[in-house]
């Protein structure tokens, strides 16, 4: 079954290019496109895509507001949202992650990275591997969270701390399984446990918590 995608960007030439790239990939189908966030939210609610690819800066309802409307706290059956931007250090990107986005990517990232981001989001993972993402998370961690970091409902086990670190460094489930010498299903079980203990909705929120609490240190290999 194809990954169904809705694309939103206010620049027609960019939007058309993104749609052409994605439609050319096996197993990916663009089912709708929008020129602003409000239209994107309406389309997503009607078409129920697997992944939404939103430009972060759009007139009216921007990518952050659209993300929050579809994937924010309390959203029922939220789609996976990936935001896209021309800026590598943009406070709006962090806001989009807070709003429920599973990752972000730069508009000059290239075809391979775009496709990887969509496939990762559809599979429940997040594209947080690029160094720019890690730098962004670190920058906001340095600035300090808006309030005291959430405390786990139960203490993390040693293995969960290890998985937490790997997720925050952008490792995929397959890479974590290889690094930790455990099965893929065990990795998924640990990540589900982390989400429960931290009250996180996705891998990005797990990573953000790791940075905000100092679990991942600046300068570590990504």
GROMACS .gro file of C-alpha atoms in nm:
model
  222
    1UNK     CA    1   0.000   0.000   0.000
    2UNK     CA    2   0.132   0.342  -0.096
    3UNK     CA    3   0.224   0.613   0.155
    4UNK     CA    4  -0.038   0.885   0.100
    5UNK     CA    5   0.097   1.239   0.127
    6UNK     CA    6  -0.048   1.591   0.140
    7UNK     CA    7   0.194   1.870   0.046
    8UNK     CA    8   0.148   2.235   0.149
    9UNK     CA    9   0.367   2.524   0.032
   10UNK     CA   10   0.262   2.874  -0.071
   11UNK     CA   11   0.517   2.887  -0.354
   12UNK     CA   12   0.363   2.704  -0.649
   13UNK     CA   13   0.693   2.615  -0.813
   14UNK     CA   14   0.825   2.463  -0.490
   15UNK     CA   15   0.501   2.280  -0.420
   16UNK     CA   16   0.491   2.139  -0.773
   17UNK     CA   17   0.853   2.027  -0.749
   18UNK     CA   18   0.795   1.847  -0.418
   19UNK     CA   19   0.489   1.672  -0.555
   20UNK     CA   20   0.672   1.562  -0.871
   21UNK     CA   21   0.962   1.421  -0.670
   22UNK     CA   22   0.737   1.228  -0.433
   23UNK     CA   23   0.500   1.099  -0.701
   24UNK     CA   24   0.800   0.958  -0.888
   25UNK     CA   25   0.895   0.737  -0.592
   26UNK     CA   26   0.767   0.379  -0.567
   27UNK     CA   27   0.522   0.337  -0.285
   28UNK     CA   28   0.452   0.710  -0.240
   29UNK     CA   29   0.146   0.895  -0.371
   30UNK     CA   30   0.065   1.264  -0.335
   31UNK     CA   31  -0.311   1.274  -0.276
   32UNK     CA   32  -0.349   1.647  -0.224
   33UNK     CA   33  -0.169   1.981  -0.229
   34UNK     CA   34  -0.245   2.314  -0.068
   35UNK     CA   35  -0.117   2.672  -0.088
   36UNK     CA   36  -0.170   2.758   0.279
   37UNK     CA   37  -0.210   2.598   0.618
   38UNK     CA   38  -0.586   2.634   0.647
   39UNK     CA   39  -0.641   2.456   0.316
   40UNK     CA   40  -0.385   2.193   0.420
   41UNK     CA   41  -0.567   2.118   0.745
   42UNK     CA   42  -0.899   2.086   0.563
   43UNK     CA   43  -0.744   1.855   0.304
   44UNK     CA   44  -0.572   1.640   0.564
   45UNK     CA   45  -0.890   1.599   0.766
   46UNK     CA   46  -1.083   1.502   0.456
   47UNK     CA   47  -0.825   1.281   0.285
   48UNK     CA   48  -0.660   1.135   0.600
   49UNK     CA   49  -0.307   1.101   0.451
   50UNK     CA   50  -0.028   0.903   0.615
   51UNK     CA   51   0.214   1.197   0.598
   52UNK     CA   52   0.174   1.574   0.571
   53UNK     CA   53   0.468   1.775   0.433
   54UNK     CA   54   0.423   2.139   0.534
   55UNK     CA   55   0.623   2.451   0.457
   56UNK     CA   56   0.679   2.624   0.789
   57UNK     CA   57   0.618   2.976   0.658
   58UNK     CA   58   0.285   3.025   0.483
   59UNK     CA   59   0.043   3.319   0.484
   60UNK     CA   60  -0.249   3.301   0.723
   61UNK     CA   61  -0.233   2.965   0.894
   62UNK     CA   62   0.136   2.871   0.886
   63UNK     CA   63   0.298   2.529   0.912
   64UNK     CA   64   0.320   2.543   1.291
   65UNK     CA   65  -0.050   2.619   1.337
   66UNK     CA   66  -0.144   2.354   1.080
   67UNK     CA   67   0.074   2.099   1.257
   68UNK     CA   68  -0.080   2.180   1.594
   69UNK     CA   69  -0.431   2.153   1.452
   70UNK     CA   70  -0.364   1.808   1.311
   71UNK     CA   71  -0.108   1.655   1.547
   72UNK     CA   72  -0.116   1.865   1.863
   73UNK     CA   73  -0.216   1.751   2.211
   74UNK     CA   74  -0.554   1.587   2.207
   75UNK     CA   75  -0.564   1.543   1.829
   76UNK     CA   76  -0.746   1.224   1.735
   77UNK     CA   77  -0.558   0.985   1.506
   78UNK     CA   78  -0.297   1.247   1.404
   79UNK     CA   79  -0.110   1.210   1.075
   80UNK     CA   80   0.269   1.218   1.068
   81UNK     CA   81   0.380   1.575   0.994
   82UNK     CA   82   0.717   1.678   0.854
   83UNK     CA   83   0.789   2.050   0.826
   84UNK     CA   84   1.018   2.193   0.562
   85UNK     CA   85   1.205   2.523   0.573
   86UNK     CA   86   1.481   2.724   0.408
   87UNK     CA   87   1.630   2.811   0.747
   88UNK     CA   88   1.853   2.579   0.949
   89UNK     CA   89   1.812   2.774   1.276
   90UNK     CA   90   1.454   2.886   1.305
   91UNK     CA   91   1.257   2.911   1.628
   92UNK     CA   92   0.947   2.819   1.430
   93UNK     CA   93   1.096   2.477   1.361
   94UNK     CA   94   1.123   2.410   1.732
   95UNK     CA   95   0.766   2.532   1.772
   96UNK     CA   96   0.655   2.287   1.501
   97UNK     CA   97   0.826   1.999   1.683
   98UNK     CA   98   0.649   2.110   2.000
   99UNK     CA   99   0.324   2.115   1.804
  100UNK     CA  100   0.361   1.749   1.711
  101UNK     CA  101   0.578   1.735   1.397
  102UNK     CA  102   0.790   1.422   1.362
  103UNK     CA  103   1.079   1.601   1.202
  104UNK     CA  104   1.189   1.871   0.966
  105UNK     CA  105   1.409   1.915   0.667
  106UNK     CA  106   1.567   2.190   0.464
  107UNK     CA  107   1.442   2.272   0.117
  108UNK     CA  108   1.789   2.212  -0.026
  109UNK     CA  109   1.820   1.869   0.140
  110UNK     CA  110   1.782   1.686  -0.190
  111UNK     CA  111   1.557   1.413  -0.324
  112UNK     CA  112   1.701   1.129  -0.117
  113UNK     CA  113   1.659   1.312   0.213
  114UNK     CA  114   1.305   1.422   0.122
  115UNK     CA  115   1.201   1.066   0.043
  116UNK     CA  116   1.376   0.934   0.353
  117UNK     CA  117   1.190   1.187   0.570
  118UNK     CA  118   0.852   1.086   0.430
  119UNK     CA  119   0.920   0.714   0.465
  120UNK     CA  120   1.055   0.759   0.818
  121UNK     CA  121   0.750   0.958   0.926
  122UNK     CA  122   0.514   0.702   0.774
  123UNK     CA  123   0.686   0.420   0.963
  124UNK     CA  124   0.657   0.600   1.296
  125UNK     CA  125   1.017   0.717   1.307
  126UNK     CA  126   1.150   1.070   1.275
  127UNK     CA  127   1.417   1.230   1.064
  128UNK     CA  128   1.627   1.385   1.339
  129UNK     CA  129   1.963   1.256   1.220
  130UNK     CA  130   2.096   1.559   1.028
  131UNK     CA  131   2.341   1.765   1.230
  132UNK     CA  132   2.128   2.074   1.181
  133UNK     CA  133   1.847   1.914   1.379
  134UNK     CA  134   2.078   1.817   1.661
  135UNK     CA  135   2.218   2.172   1.672
  136UNK     CA  136   1.867   2.313   1.686
  137UNK     CA  137   1.766   2.088   1.974
  138UNK     CA  138   2.087   2.172   2.159
  139UNK     CA  139   2.034   2.545   2.109
  140UNK     CA  140   1.690   2.535   2.263
  141UNK     CA  141   1.810   2.304   2.538
  142UNK     CA  142   2.078   2.564   2.622
  143UNK     CA  143   1.808   2.830   2.638
  144UNK     CA  144   1.624   2.615   2.888
  145UNK     CA  145   1.277   2.461   2.866
  146UNK     CA  146   0.965   2.669   2.911
  147UNK     CA  147   0.912   2.499   3.247
  148UNK     CA  148   1.066   2.224   3.458
  149UNK     CA  149   1.133   1.911   3.247
  150UNK     CA  150   0.869   1.644   3.281
  151UNK     CA  151   0.976   1.370   3.521
  152UNK     CA  152   0.923   1.006   3.416
  153UNK     CA  153   0.622   0.842   3.576
  154UNK     CA  154   0.863   0.557   3.658
  155UNK     CA  155   1.246   0.564   3.663
  156UNK     CA  156   1.412   0.471   3.335
  157UNK     CA  157   1.598   0.144   3.326
  158UNK     CA  158   1.962   0.130   3.219
  159UNK     CA  159   1.860  -0.008   2.879
  160UNK     CA  160   1.599   0.263   2.836
  161UNK     CA  161   1.862   0.529   2.906
  162UNK     CA  162   2.073   0.369   2.634
  163UNK     CA  163   1.784   0.368   2.389
  164UNK     CA  164   1.698   0.728   2.486
  165UNK     CA  165   2.050   0.839   2.401
  166UNK     CA  166   2.040   0.662   2.065
  167UNK     CA  167   1.702   0.812   1.972
  168UNK     CA  168   1.826   1.160   2.063
  169UNK     CA  169   2.129   1.111   1.838
  170UNK     CA  170   1.899   1.035   1.546
  171UNK     CA  171   1.951   0.661   1.523
  172UNK     CA  172   1.687   0.455   1.344
  173UNK     CA  173   1.535   0.145   1.501
  174UNK     CA  174   1.756  -0.072   1.284
  175UNK     CA  175   2.070   0.115   1.386
  176UNK     CA  176   1.973   0.097   1.754
  177UNK     CA  177   1.914  -0.277   1.727
  178UNK     CA  178   2.259  -0.322   1.572
  179UNK     CA  179   2.439  -0.096   1.821
  180UNK     CA  180   2.272  -0.250   2.126
  181UNK     CA  181   2.274  -0.607   1.994
  182UNK     CA  182   1.901  -0.652   2.046
  183UNK     CA  183   1.610  -0.736   1.817
  184UNK     CA  184   1.405  -0.478   1.629
  185UNK     CA  185   1.094  -0.575   1.822
  186UNK     CA  186   1.281  -0.519   2.151
  187UNK     CA  187   1.384  -0.171   2.035
  188UNK     CA  188   1.021  -0.089   1.956
  189UNK     CA  189   0.915  -0.217   2.297
  190UNK     CA  190   1.170   0.007   2.472
  191UNK     CA  191   1.067   0.311   2.268
  192UNK     CA  192   0.700   0.250   2.349
  193UNK     CA  193   0.796   0.228   2.718
  194UNK     CA  194   0.990   0.557   2.692
  195UNK     CA  195   0.692   0.728   2.534
  196UNK     CA  196   0.468   0.605   2.814
  197UNK     CA  197   0.706   0.703   3.094
  198UNK     CA  198   0.781   1.047   2.947
  199UNK     CA  199   0.434   1.124   2.820
  200UNK     CA  200   0.587   1.171   2.473
  201UNK     CA  201   0.377   1.146   2.158
  202UNK     CA  202   0.662   1.053   1.926
  203UNK     CA  203   1.038   1.006   1.889
  204UNK     CA  204   1.103   1.376   1.844
  205UNK     CA  205   0.955   1.452   2.185
  206UNK     CA  206   1.172   1.177   2.335
  207UNK     CA  207   1.478   1.341   2.177
  208UNK     CA  208   1.377   1.688   2.293
  209UNK     CA  209   1.337   1.561   2.649
  210UNK     CA  210   1.683   1.404   2.632
  211UNK     CA  211   1.840   1.734   2.528
  212UNK     CA  212   1.644   1.945   2.776
  213UNK     CA  213   1.743   1.720   3.067
  214UNK     CA  214   2.109   1.703   2.961
  215UNK     CA  215   2.099   1.332   2.878
  216UNK     CA  216   2.276   1.407   2.549
  217UNK     CA  217   2.588   1.618   2.578
  218UNK     CA  218   2.713   1.878   2.329
  219UNK     CA  219   2.986   1.756   2.101
  220UNK     CA  220   2.892   1.390   2.107
  221UNK     CA  221   2.919   1.198   1.782
  222UNK     CA  222   2.591   1.200   1.597
   0.00000   0.00000   0.00000
